[in-house]
Tab-separated table of C-alpha atoms and ligand atoms in Angstrom:
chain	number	residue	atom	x	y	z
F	275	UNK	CA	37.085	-103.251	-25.525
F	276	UNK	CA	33.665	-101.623	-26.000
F	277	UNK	CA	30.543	-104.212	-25.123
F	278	UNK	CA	27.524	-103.257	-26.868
F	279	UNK	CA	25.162	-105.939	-24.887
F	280	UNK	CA	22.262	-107.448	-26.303
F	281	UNK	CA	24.315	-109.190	-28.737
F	282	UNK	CA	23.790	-112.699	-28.056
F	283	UNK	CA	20.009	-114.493	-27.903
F	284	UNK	CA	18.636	-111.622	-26.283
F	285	UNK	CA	17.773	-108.547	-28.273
F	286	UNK	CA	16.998	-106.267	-25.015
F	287	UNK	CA	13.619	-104.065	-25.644
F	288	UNK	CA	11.725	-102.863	-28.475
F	289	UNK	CA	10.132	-99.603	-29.320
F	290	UNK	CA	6.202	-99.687	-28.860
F	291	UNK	CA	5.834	-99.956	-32.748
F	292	UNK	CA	8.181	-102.993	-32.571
F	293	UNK	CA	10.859	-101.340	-35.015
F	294	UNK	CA	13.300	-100.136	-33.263
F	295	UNK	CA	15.225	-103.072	-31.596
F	296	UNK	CA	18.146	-102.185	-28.734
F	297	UNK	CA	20.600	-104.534	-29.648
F	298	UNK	CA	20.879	-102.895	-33.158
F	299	UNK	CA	21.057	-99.146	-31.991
F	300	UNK	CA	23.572	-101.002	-29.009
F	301	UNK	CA	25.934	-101.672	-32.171
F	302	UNK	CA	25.376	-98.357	-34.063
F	303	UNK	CA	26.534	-96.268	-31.392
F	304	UNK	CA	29.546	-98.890	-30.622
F	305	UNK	CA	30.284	-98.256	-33.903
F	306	UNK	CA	30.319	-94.482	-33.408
F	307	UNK	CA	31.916	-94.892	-29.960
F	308	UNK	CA	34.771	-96.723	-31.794
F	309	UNK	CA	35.120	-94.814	-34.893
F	310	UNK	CA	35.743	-91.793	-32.692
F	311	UNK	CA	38.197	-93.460	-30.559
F	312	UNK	CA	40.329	-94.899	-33.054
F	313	UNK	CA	40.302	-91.035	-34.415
F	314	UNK	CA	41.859	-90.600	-31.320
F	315	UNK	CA	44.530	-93.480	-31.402
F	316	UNK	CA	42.744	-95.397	-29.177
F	317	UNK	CA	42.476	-98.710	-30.238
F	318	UNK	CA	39.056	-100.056	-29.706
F	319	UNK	CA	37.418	-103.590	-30.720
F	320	UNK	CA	33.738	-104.209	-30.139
F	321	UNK	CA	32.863	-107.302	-28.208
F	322	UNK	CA	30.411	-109.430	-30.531
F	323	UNK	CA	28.637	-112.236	-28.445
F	324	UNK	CA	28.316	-114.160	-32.022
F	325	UNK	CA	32.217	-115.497	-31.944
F	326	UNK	CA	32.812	-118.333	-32.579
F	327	UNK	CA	34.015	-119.410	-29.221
F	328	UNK	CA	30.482	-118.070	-27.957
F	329	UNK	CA	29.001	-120.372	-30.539
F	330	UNK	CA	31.019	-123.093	-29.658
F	331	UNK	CA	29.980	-122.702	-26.286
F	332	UNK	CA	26.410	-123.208	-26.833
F	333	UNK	CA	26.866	-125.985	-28.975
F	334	UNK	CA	28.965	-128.000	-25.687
F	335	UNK	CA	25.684	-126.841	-23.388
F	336	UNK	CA	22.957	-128.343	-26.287
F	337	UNK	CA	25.150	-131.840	-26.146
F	338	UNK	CA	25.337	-131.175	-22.453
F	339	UNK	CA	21.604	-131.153	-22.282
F	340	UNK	CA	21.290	-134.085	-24.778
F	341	UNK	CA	23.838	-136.011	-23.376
F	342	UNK	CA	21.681	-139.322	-22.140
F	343	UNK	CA	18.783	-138.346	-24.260
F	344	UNK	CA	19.748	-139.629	-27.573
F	345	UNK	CA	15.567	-140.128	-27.885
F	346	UNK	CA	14.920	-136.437	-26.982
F	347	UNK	CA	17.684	-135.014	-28.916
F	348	UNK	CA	16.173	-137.271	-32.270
F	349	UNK	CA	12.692	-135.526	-31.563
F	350	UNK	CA	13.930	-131.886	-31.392
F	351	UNK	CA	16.062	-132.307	-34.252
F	352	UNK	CA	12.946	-133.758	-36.294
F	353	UNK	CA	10.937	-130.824	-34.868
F	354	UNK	CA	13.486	-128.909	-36.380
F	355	UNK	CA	13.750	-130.343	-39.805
F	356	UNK	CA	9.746	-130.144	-39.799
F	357	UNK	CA	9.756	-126.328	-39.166
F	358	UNK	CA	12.352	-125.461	-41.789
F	359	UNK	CA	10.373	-127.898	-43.600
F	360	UNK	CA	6.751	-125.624	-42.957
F	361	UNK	CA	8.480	-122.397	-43.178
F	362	UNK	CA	9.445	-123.345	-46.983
F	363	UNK	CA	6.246	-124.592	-47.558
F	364	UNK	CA	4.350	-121.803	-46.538
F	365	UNK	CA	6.862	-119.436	-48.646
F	366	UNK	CA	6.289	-122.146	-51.807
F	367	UNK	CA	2.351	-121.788	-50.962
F	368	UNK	CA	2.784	-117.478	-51.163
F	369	UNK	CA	4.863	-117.593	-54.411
F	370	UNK	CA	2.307	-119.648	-55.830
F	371	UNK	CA	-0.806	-117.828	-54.355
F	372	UNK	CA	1.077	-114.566	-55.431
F	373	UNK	CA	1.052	-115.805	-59.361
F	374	UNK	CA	-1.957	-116.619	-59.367
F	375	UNK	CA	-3.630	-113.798	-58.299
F	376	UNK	CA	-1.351	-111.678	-60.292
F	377	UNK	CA	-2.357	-113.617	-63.313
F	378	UNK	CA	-6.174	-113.004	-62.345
F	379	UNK	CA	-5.349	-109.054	-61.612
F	380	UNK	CA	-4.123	-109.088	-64.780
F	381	UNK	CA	-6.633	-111.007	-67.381
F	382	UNK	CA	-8.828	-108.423	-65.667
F	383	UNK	CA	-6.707	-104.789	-65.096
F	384	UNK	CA	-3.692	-105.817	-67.395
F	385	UNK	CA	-1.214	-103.660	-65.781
F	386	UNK	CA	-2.727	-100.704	-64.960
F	387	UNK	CA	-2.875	-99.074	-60.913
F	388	UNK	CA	-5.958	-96.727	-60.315
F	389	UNK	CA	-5.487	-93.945	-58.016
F	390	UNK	CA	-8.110	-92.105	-55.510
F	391	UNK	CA	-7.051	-89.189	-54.281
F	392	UNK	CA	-7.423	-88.885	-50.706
F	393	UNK	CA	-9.042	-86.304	-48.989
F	394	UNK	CA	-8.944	-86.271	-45.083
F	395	UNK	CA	-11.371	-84.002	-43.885
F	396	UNK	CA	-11.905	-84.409	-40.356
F	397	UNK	CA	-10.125	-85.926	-37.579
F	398	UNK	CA	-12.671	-85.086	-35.011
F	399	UNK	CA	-14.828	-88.814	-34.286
F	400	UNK	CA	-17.634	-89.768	-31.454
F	401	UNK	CA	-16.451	-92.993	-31.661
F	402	UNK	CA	-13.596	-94.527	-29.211
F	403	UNK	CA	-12.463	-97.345	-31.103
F	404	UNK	CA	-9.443	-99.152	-28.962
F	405	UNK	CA	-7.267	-99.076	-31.761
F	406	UNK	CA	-7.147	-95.551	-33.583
F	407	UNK	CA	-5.148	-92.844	-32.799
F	408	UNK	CA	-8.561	-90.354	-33.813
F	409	UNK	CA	-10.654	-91.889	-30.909
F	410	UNK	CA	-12.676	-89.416	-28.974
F	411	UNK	CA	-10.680	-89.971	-25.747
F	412	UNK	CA	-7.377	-89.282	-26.948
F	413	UNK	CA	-6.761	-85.665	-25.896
F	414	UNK	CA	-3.045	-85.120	-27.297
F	415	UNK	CA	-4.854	-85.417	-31.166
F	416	UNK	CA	-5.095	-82.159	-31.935
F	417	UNK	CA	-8.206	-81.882	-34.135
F	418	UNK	CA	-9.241	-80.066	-37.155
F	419	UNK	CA	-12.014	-80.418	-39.824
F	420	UNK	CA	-11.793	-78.859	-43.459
F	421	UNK	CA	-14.269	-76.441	-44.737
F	422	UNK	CA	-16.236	-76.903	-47.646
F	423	UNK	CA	-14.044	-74.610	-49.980
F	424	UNK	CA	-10.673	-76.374	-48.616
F	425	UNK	CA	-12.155	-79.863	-49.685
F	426	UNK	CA	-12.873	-78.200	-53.138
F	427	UNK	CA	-9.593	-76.831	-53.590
F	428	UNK	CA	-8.064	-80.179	-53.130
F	429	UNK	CA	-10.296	-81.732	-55.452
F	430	UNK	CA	-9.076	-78.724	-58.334
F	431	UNK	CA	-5.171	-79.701	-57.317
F	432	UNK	CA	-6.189	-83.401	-57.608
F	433	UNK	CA	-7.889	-83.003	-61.004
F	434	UNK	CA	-4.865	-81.294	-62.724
F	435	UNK	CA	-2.272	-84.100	-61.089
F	436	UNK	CA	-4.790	-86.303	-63.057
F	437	UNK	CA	-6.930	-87.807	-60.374
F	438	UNK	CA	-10.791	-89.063	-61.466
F	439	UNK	CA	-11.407	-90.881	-57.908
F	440	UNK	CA	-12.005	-88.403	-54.601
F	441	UNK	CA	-11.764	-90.106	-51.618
F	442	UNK	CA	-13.504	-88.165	-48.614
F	443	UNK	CA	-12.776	-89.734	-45.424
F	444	UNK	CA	-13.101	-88.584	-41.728
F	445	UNK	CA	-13.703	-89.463	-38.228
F	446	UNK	CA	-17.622	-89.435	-37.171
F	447	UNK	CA	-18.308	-85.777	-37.395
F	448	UNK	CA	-21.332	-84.835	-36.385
F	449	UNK	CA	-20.673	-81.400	-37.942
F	450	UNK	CA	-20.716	-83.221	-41.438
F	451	UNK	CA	-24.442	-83.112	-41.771
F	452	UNK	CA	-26.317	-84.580	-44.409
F	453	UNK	CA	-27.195	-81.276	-45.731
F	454	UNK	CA	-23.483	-80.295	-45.513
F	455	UNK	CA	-22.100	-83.306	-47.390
F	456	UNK	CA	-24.957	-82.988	-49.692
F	457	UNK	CA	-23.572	-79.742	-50.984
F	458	UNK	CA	-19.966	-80.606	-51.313
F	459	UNK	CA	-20.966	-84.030	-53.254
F	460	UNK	CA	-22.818	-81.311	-55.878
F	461	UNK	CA	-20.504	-79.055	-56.001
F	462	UNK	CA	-17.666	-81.781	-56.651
F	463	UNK	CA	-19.742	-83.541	-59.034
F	464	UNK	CA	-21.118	-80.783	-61.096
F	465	UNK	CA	-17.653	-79.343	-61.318
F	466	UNK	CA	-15.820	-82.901	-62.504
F	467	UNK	CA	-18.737	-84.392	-63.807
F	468	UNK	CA	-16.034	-86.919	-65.200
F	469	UNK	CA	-14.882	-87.880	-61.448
F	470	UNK	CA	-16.076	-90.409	-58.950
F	471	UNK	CA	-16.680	-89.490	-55.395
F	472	UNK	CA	-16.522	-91.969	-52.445
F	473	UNK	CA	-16.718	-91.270	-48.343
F	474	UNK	CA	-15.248	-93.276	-46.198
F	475	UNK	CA	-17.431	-91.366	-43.125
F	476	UNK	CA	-18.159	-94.356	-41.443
F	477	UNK	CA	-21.867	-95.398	-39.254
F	478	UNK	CA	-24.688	-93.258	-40.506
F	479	UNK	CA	-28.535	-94.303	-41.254
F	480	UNK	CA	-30.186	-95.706	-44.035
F	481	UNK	CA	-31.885	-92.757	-45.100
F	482	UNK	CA	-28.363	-90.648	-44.696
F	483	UNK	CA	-26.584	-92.864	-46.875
F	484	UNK	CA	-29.596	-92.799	-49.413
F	485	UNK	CA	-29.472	-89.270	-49.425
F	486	UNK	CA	-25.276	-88.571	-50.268
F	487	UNK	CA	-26.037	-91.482	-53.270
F	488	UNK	CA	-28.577	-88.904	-54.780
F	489	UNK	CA	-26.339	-86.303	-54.226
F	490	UNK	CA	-24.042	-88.050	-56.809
F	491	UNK	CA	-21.836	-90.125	-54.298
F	492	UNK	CA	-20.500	-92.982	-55.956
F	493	UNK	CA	-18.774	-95.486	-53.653
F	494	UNK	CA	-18.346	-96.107	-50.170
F	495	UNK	CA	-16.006	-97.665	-47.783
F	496	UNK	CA	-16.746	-98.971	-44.306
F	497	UNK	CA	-14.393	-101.487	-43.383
F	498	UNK	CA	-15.948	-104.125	-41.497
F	499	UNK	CA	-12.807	-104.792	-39.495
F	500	UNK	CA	-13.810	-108.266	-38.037
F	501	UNK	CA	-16.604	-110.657	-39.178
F	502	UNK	CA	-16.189	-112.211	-35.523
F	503	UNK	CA	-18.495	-110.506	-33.504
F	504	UNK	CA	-16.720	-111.793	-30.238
F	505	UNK	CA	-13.258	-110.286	-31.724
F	506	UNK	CA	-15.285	-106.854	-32.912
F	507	UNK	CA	-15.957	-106.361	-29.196
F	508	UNK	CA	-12.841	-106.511	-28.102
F	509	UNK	CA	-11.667	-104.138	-30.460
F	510	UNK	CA	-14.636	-101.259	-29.935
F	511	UNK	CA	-16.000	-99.927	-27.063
F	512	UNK	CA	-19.174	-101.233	-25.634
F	513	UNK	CA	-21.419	-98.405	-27.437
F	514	UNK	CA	-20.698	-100.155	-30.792
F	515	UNK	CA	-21.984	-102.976	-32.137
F	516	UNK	CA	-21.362	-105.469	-34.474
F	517	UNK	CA	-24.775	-105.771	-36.046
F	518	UNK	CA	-24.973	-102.230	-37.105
F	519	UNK	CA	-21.749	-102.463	-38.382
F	520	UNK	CA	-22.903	-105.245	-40.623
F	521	UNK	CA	-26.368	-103.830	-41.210
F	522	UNK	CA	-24.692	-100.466	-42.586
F	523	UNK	CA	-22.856	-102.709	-44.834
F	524	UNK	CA	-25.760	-103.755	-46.198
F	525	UNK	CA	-27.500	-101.112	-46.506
F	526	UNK	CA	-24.983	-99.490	-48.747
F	527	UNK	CA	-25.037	-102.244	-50.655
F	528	UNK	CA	-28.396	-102.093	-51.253
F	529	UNK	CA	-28.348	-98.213	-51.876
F	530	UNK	CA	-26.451	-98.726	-54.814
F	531	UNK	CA	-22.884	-97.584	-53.525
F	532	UNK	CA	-20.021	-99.998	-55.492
F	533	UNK	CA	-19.194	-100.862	-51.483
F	534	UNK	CA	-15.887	-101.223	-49.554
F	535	UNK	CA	-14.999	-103.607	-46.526
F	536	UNK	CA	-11.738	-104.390	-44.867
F	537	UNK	CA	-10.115	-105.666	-41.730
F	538	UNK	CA	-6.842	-104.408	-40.212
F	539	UNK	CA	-4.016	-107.514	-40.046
F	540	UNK	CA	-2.739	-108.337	-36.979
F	541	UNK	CA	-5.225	-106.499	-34.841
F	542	UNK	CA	-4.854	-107.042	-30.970
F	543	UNK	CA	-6.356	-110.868	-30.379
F	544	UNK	CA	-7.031	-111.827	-33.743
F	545	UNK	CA	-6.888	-115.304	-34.521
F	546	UNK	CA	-6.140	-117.159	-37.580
F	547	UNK	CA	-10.043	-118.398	-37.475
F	548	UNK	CA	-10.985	-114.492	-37.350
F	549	UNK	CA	-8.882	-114.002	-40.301
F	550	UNK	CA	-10.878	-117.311	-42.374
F	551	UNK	CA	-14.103	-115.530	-41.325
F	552	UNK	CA	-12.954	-112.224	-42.745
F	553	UNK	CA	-12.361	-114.289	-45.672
F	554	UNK	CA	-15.720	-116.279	-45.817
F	555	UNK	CA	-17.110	-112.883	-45.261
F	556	UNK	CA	-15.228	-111.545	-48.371
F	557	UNK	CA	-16.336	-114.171	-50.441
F	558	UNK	CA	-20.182	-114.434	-48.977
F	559	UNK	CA	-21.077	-109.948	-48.835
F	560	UNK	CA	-18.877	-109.647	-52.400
F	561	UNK	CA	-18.109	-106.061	-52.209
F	562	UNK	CA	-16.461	-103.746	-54.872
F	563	UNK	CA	-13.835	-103.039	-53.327
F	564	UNK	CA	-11.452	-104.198	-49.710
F	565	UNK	CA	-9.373	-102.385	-47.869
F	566	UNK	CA	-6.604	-104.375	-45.960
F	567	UNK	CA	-3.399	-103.257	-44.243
F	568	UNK	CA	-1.273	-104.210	-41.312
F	569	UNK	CA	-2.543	-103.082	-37.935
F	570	UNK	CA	-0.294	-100.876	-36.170
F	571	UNK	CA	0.194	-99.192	-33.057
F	572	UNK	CA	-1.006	-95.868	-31.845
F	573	UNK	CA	1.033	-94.381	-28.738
F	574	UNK	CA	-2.015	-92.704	-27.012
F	575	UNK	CA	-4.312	-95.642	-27.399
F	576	UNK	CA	-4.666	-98.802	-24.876
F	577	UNK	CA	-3.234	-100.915	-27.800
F	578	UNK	CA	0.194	-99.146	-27.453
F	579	UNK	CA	1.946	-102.265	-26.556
F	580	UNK	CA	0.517	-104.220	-29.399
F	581	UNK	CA	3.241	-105.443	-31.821
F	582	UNK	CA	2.272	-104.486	-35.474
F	583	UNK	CA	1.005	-106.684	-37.922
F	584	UNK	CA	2.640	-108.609	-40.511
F	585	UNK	CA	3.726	-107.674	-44.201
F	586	UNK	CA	4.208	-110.848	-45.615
F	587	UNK	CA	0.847	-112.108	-43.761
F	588	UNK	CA	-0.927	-108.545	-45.499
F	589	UNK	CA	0.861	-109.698	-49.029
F	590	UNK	CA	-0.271	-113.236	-48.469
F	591	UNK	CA	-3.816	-112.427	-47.636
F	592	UNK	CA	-4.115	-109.734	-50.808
F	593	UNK	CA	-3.059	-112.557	-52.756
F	594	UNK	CA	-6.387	-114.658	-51.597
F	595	UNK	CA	-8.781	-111.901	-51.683
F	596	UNK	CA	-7.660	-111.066	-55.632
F	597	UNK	CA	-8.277	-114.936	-56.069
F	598	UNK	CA	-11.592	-114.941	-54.046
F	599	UNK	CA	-12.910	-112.278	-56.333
F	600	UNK	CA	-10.805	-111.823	-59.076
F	601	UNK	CA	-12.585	-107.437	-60.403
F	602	UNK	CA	-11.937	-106.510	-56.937
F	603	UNK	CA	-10.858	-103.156	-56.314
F	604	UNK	CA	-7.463	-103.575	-54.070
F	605	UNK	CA	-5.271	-101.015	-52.640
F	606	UNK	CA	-2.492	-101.406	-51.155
F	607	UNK	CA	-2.285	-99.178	-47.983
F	608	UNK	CA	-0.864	-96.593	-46.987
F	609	UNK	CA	-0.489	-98.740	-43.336
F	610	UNK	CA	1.355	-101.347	-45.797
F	611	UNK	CA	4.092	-98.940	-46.734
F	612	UNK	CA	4.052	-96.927	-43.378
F	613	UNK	CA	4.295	-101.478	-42.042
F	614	UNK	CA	7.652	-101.591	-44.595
F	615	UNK	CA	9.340	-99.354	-46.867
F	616	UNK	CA	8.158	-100.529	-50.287
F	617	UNK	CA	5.300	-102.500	-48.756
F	618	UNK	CA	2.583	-100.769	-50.979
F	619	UNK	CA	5.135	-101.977	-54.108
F	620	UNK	CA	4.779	-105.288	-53.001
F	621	UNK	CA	1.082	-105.304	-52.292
F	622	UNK	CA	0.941	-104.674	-55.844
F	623	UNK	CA	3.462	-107.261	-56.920
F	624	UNK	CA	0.756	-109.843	-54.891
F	625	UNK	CA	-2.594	-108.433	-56.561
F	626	UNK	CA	-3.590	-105.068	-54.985
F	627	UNK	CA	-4.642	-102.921	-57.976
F	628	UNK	CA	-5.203	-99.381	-56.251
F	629	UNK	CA	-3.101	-96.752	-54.334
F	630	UNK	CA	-4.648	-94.095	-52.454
F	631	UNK	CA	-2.258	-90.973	-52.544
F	632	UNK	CA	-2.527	-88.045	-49.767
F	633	UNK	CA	-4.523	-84.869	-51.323
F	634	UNK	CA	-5.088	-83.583	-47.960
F	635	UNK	CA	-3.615	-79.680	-46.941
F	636	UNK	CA	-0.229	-80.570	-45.874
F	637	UNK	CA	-0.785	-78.673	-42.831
F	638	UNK	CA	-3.496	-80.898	-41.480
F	639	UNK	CA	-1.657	-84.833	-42.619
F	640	UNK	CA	0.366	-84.951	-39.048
F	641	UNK	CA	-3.295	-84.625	-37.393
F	642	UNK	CA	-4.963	-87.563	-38.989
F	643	UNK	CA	-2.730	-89.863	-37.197
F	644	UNK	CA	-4.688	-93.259	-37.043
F	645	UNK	CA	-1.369	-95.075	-36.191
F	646	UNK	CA	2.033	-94.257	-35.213
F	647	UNK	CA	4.601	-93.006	-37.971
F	648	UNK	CA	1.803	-92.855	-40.523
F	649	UNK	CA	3.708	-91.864	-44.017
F	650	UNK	CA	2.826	-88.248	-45.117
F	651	UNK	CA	5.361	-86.715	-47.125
F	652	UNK	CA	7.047	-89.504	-49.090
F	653	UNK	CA	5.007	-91.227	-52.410
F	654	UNK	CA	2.171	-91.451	-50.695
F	655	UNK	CA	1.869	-87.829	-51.025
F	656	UNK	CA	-0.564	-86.828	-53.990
F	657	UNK	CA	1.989	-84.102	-55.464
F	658	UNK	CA	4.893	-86.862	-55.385
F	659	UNK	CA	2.519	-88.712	-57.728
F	660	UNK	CA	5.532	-88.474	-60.835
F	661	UNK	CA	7.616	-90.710	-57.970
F	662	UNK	CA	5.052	-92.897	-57.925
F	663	UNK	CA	4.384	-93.252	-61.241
F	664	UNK	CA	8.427	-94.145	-61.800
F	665	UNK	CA	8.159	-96.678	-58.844
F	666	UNK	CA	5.159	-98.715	-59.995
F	667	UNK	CA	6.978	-98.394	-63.797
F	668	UNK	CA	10.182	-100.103	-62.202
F	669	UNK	CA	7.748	-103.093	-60.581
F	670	UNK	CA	5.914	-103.311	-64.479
F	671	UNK	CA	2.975	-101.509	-63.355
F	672	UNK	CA	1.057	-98.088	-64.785
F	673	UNK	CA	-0.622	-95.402	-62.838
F	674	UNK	CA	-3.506	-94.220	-65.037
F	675	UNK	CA	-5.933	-91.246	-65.359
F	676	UNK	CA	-9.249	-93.314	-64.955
F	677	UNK	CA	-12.022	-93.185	-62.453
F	678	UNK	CA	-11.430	-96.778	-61.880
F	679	UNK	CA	-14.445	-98.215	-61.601
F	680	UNK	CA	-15.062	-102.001	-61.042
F	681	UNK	CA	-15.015	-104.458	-64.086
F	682	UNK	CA	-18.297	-106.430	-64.125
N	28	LIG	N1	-3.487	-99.436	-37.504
N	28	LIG	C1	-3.880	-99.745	-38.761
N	28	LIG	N2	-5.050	-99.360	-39.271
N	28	LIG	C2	-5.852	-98.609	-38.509
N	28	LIG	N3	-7.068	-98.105	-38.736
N	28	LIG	C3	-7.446	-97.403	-37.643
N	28	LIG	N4	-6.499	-97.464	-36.697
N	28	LIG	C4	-5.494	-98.226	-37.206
N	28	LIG	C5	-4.263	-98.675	-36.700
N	28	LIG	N5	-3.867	-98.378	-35.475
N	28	LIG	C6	-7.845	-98.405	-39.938
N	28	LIG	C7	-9.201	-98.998	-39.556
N	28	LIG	C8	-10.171	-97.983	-40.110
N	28	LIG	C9	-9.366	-97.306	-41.194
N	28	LIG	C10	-9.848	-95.945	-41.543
N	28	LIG	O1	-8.081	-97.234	-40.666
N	28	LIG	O2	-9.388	-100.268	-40.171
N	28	LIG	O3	-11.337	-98.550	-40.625
């Protein structure tokens, strides 16, 4: 008889991303272990702790326990009921939310998905943030930046896959000057004249920001990623601060830029309060455009042994934010479908209205490694955009050629 363990209550340890889960890699190789032997003429069963006599033996121990508390027993069994109870209530409340926000994503966007193209062009970042696999103080990322002429040949392969939206995103670069960016944002811009450009380059000054919006830069994203300045501490190290994070928000606001925020979900010590503040924040700054996806583990960061956050909770809360502010600009995450195969599908089915494809050189995607597993060669991949297309067409949806720019 082969004994897998783990079978019963106790499903032994878990991978530092939370996925992988012994007891069910315990039965796969039993099952391997016992297709072999039986190849063999051995005959071999597998032990399952779920029989029924194992079942029936925990049910004798709960009347055991209950035995003279017929009061106690009433209680758990009404605590019980009450949970199922919550649990379908809370699934009723999500269906519901999830309607109605598809309704509103809809009297707005009809159908339609816009897609950025995404263009990573540095991994290199002065910042140490306790949660990102690009943090200065992780030596195993091995770093790279793109040159000017790289980023520009991603922008020609992005134009003829049919993408009007370039994303430029990077760690804090110092190399990235003003002067630098300056350039690339004219060159882009003179040469696709019909194209929007956005960073997503994080912290920089007033004046800095001012300048890449002259050059021609369109948007910008800076997620806030907590509108609890207690929680934002914990998260970033002591160098960063809160207020500037806020007062760059603002300033880009001001600027001009149609202006991103977002929060990871499920970030190490956030609280269901945090999450209502993110919200109030939402609702209170109003910006263009919000970036939300599940938190998840990086292996060479101190929040290793962080489980990752939740796709229902991510669904659930794109649901709100579409209802909050119904022309919102929405994507749903690559961290969503890295969080769940088919999560970026369903962030769409709940009121995300944006994808963000990979146009990055393939030989640089392993290297911006924010979080453990991130997706790089499936449909998230700019030149698998024809799979894309097909898998949004299945859900009802339509990828279009559009800058996708905010409805007012
Ligand atoms: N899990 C999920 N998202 C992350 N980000 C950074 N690290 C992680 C992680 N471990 C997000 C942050 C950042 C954006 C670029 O990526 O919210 O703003």
């Amino acid at each position: 008889m082969i004994d897998p363990g783990h079978g019963g209550y106790d499903e032994g340890g878990r991978s530092s991303d939370g996925r992988i889960v012994e007891n069910v890699y315990n039965l796969m190789i039993s099952n391997k272990i016992k297709t072999l032997l039986e190849k063999e003429g051995v005959n071999a069963p597998i032990k399952h702790l779920y029989n029924s006599a194992a079942i029936a033996d925990l049910e004798k121990k709960y009347d055991e326990v209950f035995a003279d508390r017929e009061e106690l027993r009433r209680e758990v069994e009404d605590l019980k009921n009450q949970l199922a109870r919550n649990k379908k209530l809370n699934e009723e409340i999500a269906e519901y939310l999830k309607n109605e926000a598809v309704k509103k994503r809809k009297a707005v966007y009809g159908n339609t998905v816009f897609i950025r193209g995404l263009i990573e062009i540095s991994n290199i970042c002065k910042n140490d943030c306790l949660y990102c696999g690009i943090r200065c103080s992780n030596k195993t990322c091995d770093r790279y930046r793109l040159t000017k002429d790289e980023i520009l040949s991603c922008c020609d392969e992005g134009y003829s896959l049919g993408f009007r939206t370039f994303v430029m995103q990077g760690g804090e670069d110092l190399h990235f000057t003003d002067e630098l960016l300056i350039e690339i944002i004219s060159e882009i811009k003179q040469k696709y004249p019909d194209c929007a450009v956005t960073l997503s380059l994080g912290e920089r000054s007033y004046e800095s920001y001012k300048k890449l919006y002259d050059a021609g830069a369109d948007r910008y994203l800076l997620r806030h990623e907590t509108a609890d300045e207690e929680h934002y501490n914990k998260l970033h190290p002591e160098k960063m601060s809160y207020k500037t994070r806020m007062e760059c928000l603002k300033n880009l606001k001001e600027i001009g830029f149609q202006t991103g925020c977002g929060f990871m979900v499920g970030s190490p010590y956030q609280t269901t309060e945090n999450i209502a503040k993110d919200l109030k924040f939402i609702e209170e700054f109003s910006p263009e455009m919000c970036g939300i996806g599940p938190f998840i583990p990086h292996n060479a960061t101190e929040f290793k042994d962080f489980p990752s956050g939740d796709v229902d909770l991510t669904c659930f809360l794109l649901s709100v934010i579409r209802l909050i502010k119904p022309t919102i600009l929405l994507p749903a995450t690559t961290a969503l479908g890295t969080a769940e195969q088919g999560g970026r599908e369903k962030g769409i089915l709940c009121g995300a209205n944006v994808i963000m494809p990979n146009l990055s050189p393939h030989s640089v995607r392993k290297k911006y490694e924010l979080y453990n597993n991130k997706l790089i060669s499936g449909n998230e991949s700019a030149q698998e955009i024809e799979n894309l297309k097909n898998s949004m067409k299945n859900i009802g949806y339509e990828i279009v050629t559009d800058r996708g720019d905010i409805k007012r």
